Amino acid sequence: MIFWIILPISLSLVSLIGTWSVYAIAVYNNHVCSLGDWGAAKYCNKNDSTECCLVPTISSSGTSLPENSLFSAIISGGAFLFLVFSIFHHAHIMEKNAKQALLSRIALVFGIVAATGAFAAGNCNPGNLPLLHHLGAALSFICICFYTVLLTSLTGRCLLTGFEKYLYPLRIISSAIQISVTIGYSILFAQPDYRAIHISAVFEWMLSVNLELFELSYVVEFAYFYSWMLSNLLIKRDEQKPLILAMS
């Protein structure tokens, strides 16, 4: 049913427009440096007593008032939509290709954990609860890497739309970008040099945009999704029942 394409579209647009709006407000209020500002003169460190700005990561953009409230709302909304997206996609797989049920369940687990980590990161202000925020963000980043790989594998294994021959190579590229940039981001974020940290911030925004494009590509699958497919989450299909029951 074409109506369900609103889910991946909403997920992508809420995350894209929301996070960049928060960033714009933070830059306007001089709470974060601009992504285009590579100078370290205004960069805040522990010994600063003059006016300065934070490195423009997604998290630091939502640290200060007034943008922190919008940041929490956007991340929480995005995490919820991502959770719904993961559940609905699993139901679609179960209906069209139940043989891939195990792989789809593993992907669902990673999707749920990623959404939970994002929710925690969005609601634990990095200025007040940095440990919980960074744990939630790290959990989300790692699980999203596994999730994109598993969904890409399912694209190659399952025939849901007939467009898989076009979608599969695009998602392979997207998954490769997600993994490689996440590794680069993790390495650079821990460096003391401002330029390295600034590059890690650019990488973080790249990860966000890449994931949103990955999610948006599922408009194709959700055009073939129907509400009754959700019943697959509540019933146990015959091919999944233990062999002993079939023999009794």
Coordinates of C-alpha atoms in Angstrom, one line a residue:
M1 CA 0.0 0.0 0.0
I2 CA 1.5 3.3 -1.1
F3 CA 0.5 5.0 2.1
W4 CA 3.3 3.3 4.1
I5 CA 6.0 5.1 2.1
I6 CA 5.4 7.9 4.6
L7 CA 7.3 5.9 7.3
P8 CA 10.8 5.9 5.6
I9 CA 10.2 9.4 4.3
S10 CA 9.3 10.8 7.7
L11 CA 12.2 9.0 9.3
S12 CA 14.7 10.5 6.9
L13 CA 13.2 14.0 6.9
V14 CA 12.8 14.3 10.6
S15 CA 16.4 13.3 11.2
L16 CA 17.8 15.4 8.3
I17 CA 15.8 18.6 8.8
G18 CA 15.8 18.3 12.6
T19 CA 19.5 17.8 13.2
W20 CA 20.5 20.5 10.7
S21 CA 18.0 22.9 12.2
V22 CA 19.5 22.3 15.6
Y23 CA 23.0 22.9 14.2
A24 CA 21.9 26.2 12.5
I25 CA 20.5 27.5 15.8
A26 CA 23.6 26.5 17.7
V27 CA 25.9 28.2 15.1
Y28 CA 23.7 31.3 15.2
N29 CA 24.0 31.5 19.0
N30 CA 27.8 30.8 18.8
H31 CA 27.4 27.6 20.8
V32 CA 29.3 25.6 18.2
C33 CA 31.8 26.6 15.6
S34 CA 30.8 26.4 11.9
L35 CA 31.7 23.2 10.0
G36 CA 33.5 25.5 7.6
D37 CA 35.6 27.1 10.3
W38 CA 38.8 25.2 10.5
G39 CA 40.6 27.7 12.8
A40 CA 41.2 26.7 16.4
A41 CA 41.2 30.3 17.7
K42 CA 37.6 30.1 19.0
Y43 CA 37.6 26.5 20.0
C44 CA 36.7 25.9 23.7
N45 CA 39.0 24.0 26.0
K46 CA 39.1 23.6 29.7
N47 CA 41.2 26.7 30.3
D48 CA 39.1 29.1 28.3
S49 CA 37.5 32.0 30.1
T50 CA 36.6 34.1 27.0
E51 CA 33.8 33.6 24.5
C52 CA 34.4 30.4 22.5
C53 CA 32.4 27.7 20.6
L54 CA 32.4 23.9 20.7
V55 CA 33.4 21.5 17.9
P56 CA 30.3 21.2 15.7
T57 CA 29.3 17.6 16.3
I58 CA 25.7 16.6 16.3
S59 CA 25.8 16.1 20.0
S60 CA 27.5 19.5 20.9
S61 CA 24.9 21.2 18.7
G62 CA 22.3 20.1 21.1
T63 CA 24.1 20.8 24.4
S64 CA 23.0 24.4 25.2
L65 CA 19.8 26.3 25.5
P66 CA 17.6 26.8 23.6
E67 CA 18.5 24.2 21.0
N68 CA 18.9 21.3 23.5
S69 CA 15.1 20.9 23.9
L70 CA 14.6 20.7 20.1
F71 CA 17.6 18.3 19.9
S72 CA 16.1 15.9 22.5
A73 CA 12.7 16.0 20.7
I74 CA 14.2 15.3 17.3
I75 CA 16.4 12.4 18.5
S76 CA 13.6 10.9 20.5
G77 CA 11.2 11.2 17.5
G78 CA 13.8 9.8 15.2
A79 CA 14.6 6.9 17.5
F80 CA 10.9 6.0 17.7
L81 CA 10.4 6.1 14.0
F82 CA 13.6 4.0 13.5
L83 CA 12.1 1.4 15.9
V84 CA 8.8 1.3 14.0
F85 CA 10.8 1.1 10.7
S86 CA 12.8 -1.9 12.0
I87 CA 9.7 -3.8 13.2
F88 CA 7.7 -3.2 10.0
H89 CA 10.6 -4.2 7.8
H90 CA 10.9 -7.5 9.8
A91 CA 7.2 -8.1 9.3
H92 CA 7.6 -7.6 5.6
I93 CA 10.5 -10.1 5.4
M94 CA 8.5 -12.6 7.4
E95 CA 5.6 -12.4 4.9
K96 CA 7.6 -12.5 1.7
N97 CA 10.6 -14.7 2.6
A98 CA 10.2 -16.5 5.9
K99 CA 13.3 -18.6 5.1
Q100 CA 15.3 -15.5 6.1
A101 CA 13.6 -15.2 9.4
L102 CA 16.7 -15.7 11.5
L103 CA 18.7 -13.1 9.7
S104 CA 15.8 -10.7 9.9
R105 CA 15.4 -11.3 13.6
I106 CA 19.1 -10.6 14.2
A107 CA 18.7 -7.4 12.2
L108 CA 15.7 -6.4 14.2
V109 CA 17.6 -6.8 17.5
F110 CA 20.4 -4.5 16.2
G111 CA 17.7 -2.1 15.1
I112 CA 16.0 -2.0 18.5
V113 CA 19.3 -1.6 20.3
A114 CA 20.4 1.2 17.9
A115 CA 17.1 3.0 18.6
T116 CA 17.5 2.6 22.3
G117 CA 21.0 3.9 22.2
A118 CA 19.9 6.9 20.2
F119 CA 17.1 7.6 22.6
A120 CA 19.5 7.5 25.5
A121 CA 21.9 9.8 23.7
G122 CA 19.2 12.3 22.9
N123 CA 17.8 12.5 26.4
C124 CA 21.2 12.6 28.3
N125 CA 22.6 16.0 27.7
P126 CA 26.3 15.7 26.9
G127 CA 27.0 18.7 29.1
N128 CA 25.4 17.2 32.1
L129 CA 25.5 13.4 31.6
P130 CA 28.5 12.9 29.2
L131 CA 29.1 9.3 30.1
L132 CA 25.5 8.1 29.4
H133 CA 25.3 10.2 26.3
H134 CA 28.5 8.9 24.8
L135 CA 27.6 5.3 25.7
G136 CA 24.2 5.6 24.1
A137 CA 25.7 7.3 21.0
A138 CA 28.5 4.6 20.7
L139 CA 26.0 1.8 21.0
S140 CA 23.8 3.4 18.4
F141 CA 26.7 4.0 15.9
I142 CA 28.0 0.4 16.3
C143 CA 24.6 -1.3 16.0
I144 CA 23.6 0.9 13.0
C145 CA 26.7 -0.5 11.2
F146 CA 25.6 -4.1 11.8
Y147 CA 22.0 -3.2 10.9
T148 CA 22.8 -1.6 7.5
V149 CA 25.0 -4.6 6.6
L150 CA 22.3 -7.1 7.6
L151 CA 19.5 -5.2 5.8
T152 CA 21.8 -5.0 2.7
S153 CA 22.3 -8.8 2.9
L154 CA 18.5 -9.3 3.1
T155 CA 18.1 -7.1 0.1
G156 CA 20.3 -9.5 -1.9
R157 CA 18.5 -12.6 -0.5
C158 CA 14.9 -11.6 -0.6
L159 CA 12.6 -10.6 -3.5
L160 CA 10.2 -8.0 -2.1
T161 CA 9.8 -5.5 -4.9
G162 CA 11.6 -6.7 -8.1
F163 CA 13.9 -3.7 -7.9
E164 CA 16.5 -5.5 -5.8
K165 CA 19.1 -5.6 -8.6
Y166 CA 19.2 -1.8 -8.4
L167 CA 18.9 -1.4 -4.7
Y168 CA 21.4 -4.0 -3.7
P169 CA 24.6 -2.4 -5.1
L170 CA 23.5 1.0 -3.8
R171 CA 23.0 -0.4 -0.3
I172 CA 26.4 -2.2 -0.5
I173 CA 28.0 1.2 -1.2
S174 CA 26.0 2.9 1.6
S175 CA 26.9 0.1 4.1
A176 CA 30.6 0.4 3.2
I177 CA 30.5 4.1 3.7
Q178 CA 28.8 3.7 7.0
I179 CA 31.4 1.3 8.4
S180 CA 34.5 3.0 7.0
V181 CA 33.4 6.5 8.1
T182 CA 32.4 5.2 11.6
I183 CA 35.9 3.7 12.0
G184 CA 37.5 7.0 10.9
Y185 CA 35.2 9.0 13.2
S186 CA 36.0 6.8 16.2
I187 CA 39.8 7.2 15.7
L188 CA 39.7 10.9 15.1
F189 CA 37.3 11.8 17.8
A190 CA 39.7 10.6 20.5
Q191 CA 42.6 12.8 19.2
P192 CA 43.6 16.0 21.1
D193 CA 44.3 18.0 17.9
Y194 CA 41.5 20.4 17.0
R195 CA 41.7 19.6 13.3
A196 CA 41.3 15.9 13.9
I197 CA 38.3 16.5 16.1
H198 CA 36.8 18.8 13.5
I199 CA 37.3 16.2 10.8
S200 CA 35.5 13.7 13.1
A201 CA 32.6 16.1 13.4
V202 CA 32.4 16.3 9.6
F203 CA 32.5 12.5 9.5
E204 CA 29.6 12.3 12.1
W205 CA 27.5 14.5 9.8
M206 CA 28.4 12.3 6.9
L207 CA 27.3 9.3 8.8
S208 CA 24.0 10.9 9.6
V209 CA 23.3 11.9 6.0
N210 CA 24.4 8.5 4.7
L211 CA 22.0 6.7 7.1
E212 CA 19.1 9.0 6.1
L213 CA 19.7 8.2 2.4
F214 CA 19.9 4.5 3.3
E215 CA 16.6 4.7 5.1
L216 CA 15.0 6.8 2.3
S217 CA 15.8 4.0 -0.2
Y218 CA 13.3 1.8 1.6
V219 CA 10.5 3.9 0.1
V220 CA 10.5 1.2 -2.6
E221 CA 9.9 -1.7 -0.1
F222 CA 7.3 0.2 1.8
A223 CA 5.3 0.9 -1.3
Y224 CA 4.7 -2.9 -1.3
F225 CA 3.9 -3.1 2.4
Y226 CA 0.4 -3.8 3.8
S227 CA -0.9 -3.4 7.3
W228 CA -2.0 -7.1 7.5
M229 CA 1.7 -8.1 7.2
L230 CA 2.1 -7.0 10.9
S231 CA 0.1 -10.2 11.8
N232 CA 3.3 -12.1 11.1
L233 CA 4.7 -10.7 14.3
L234 CA 1.9 -12.4 16.3
I235 CA 1.7 -15.8 14.7
K236 CA 4.1 -18.7 14.3
R237 CA 4.3 -19.8 10.7
D238 CA 4.2 -23.6 10.0
E239 CA 7.7 -23.6 8.5
Q240 CA 9.1 -22.2 11.8
K241 CA 7.5 -24.7 14.1
P242 CA 9.8 -27.4 15.6
L243 CA 10.1 -30.5 13.5
I244 CA 9.0 -32.7 16.4
L245 CA 5.5 -31.0 16.4
A246 CA 5.2 -31.7 12.6
M247 CA 6.0 -35.3 13.2
S248 CA 3.6 -35.8 16.1

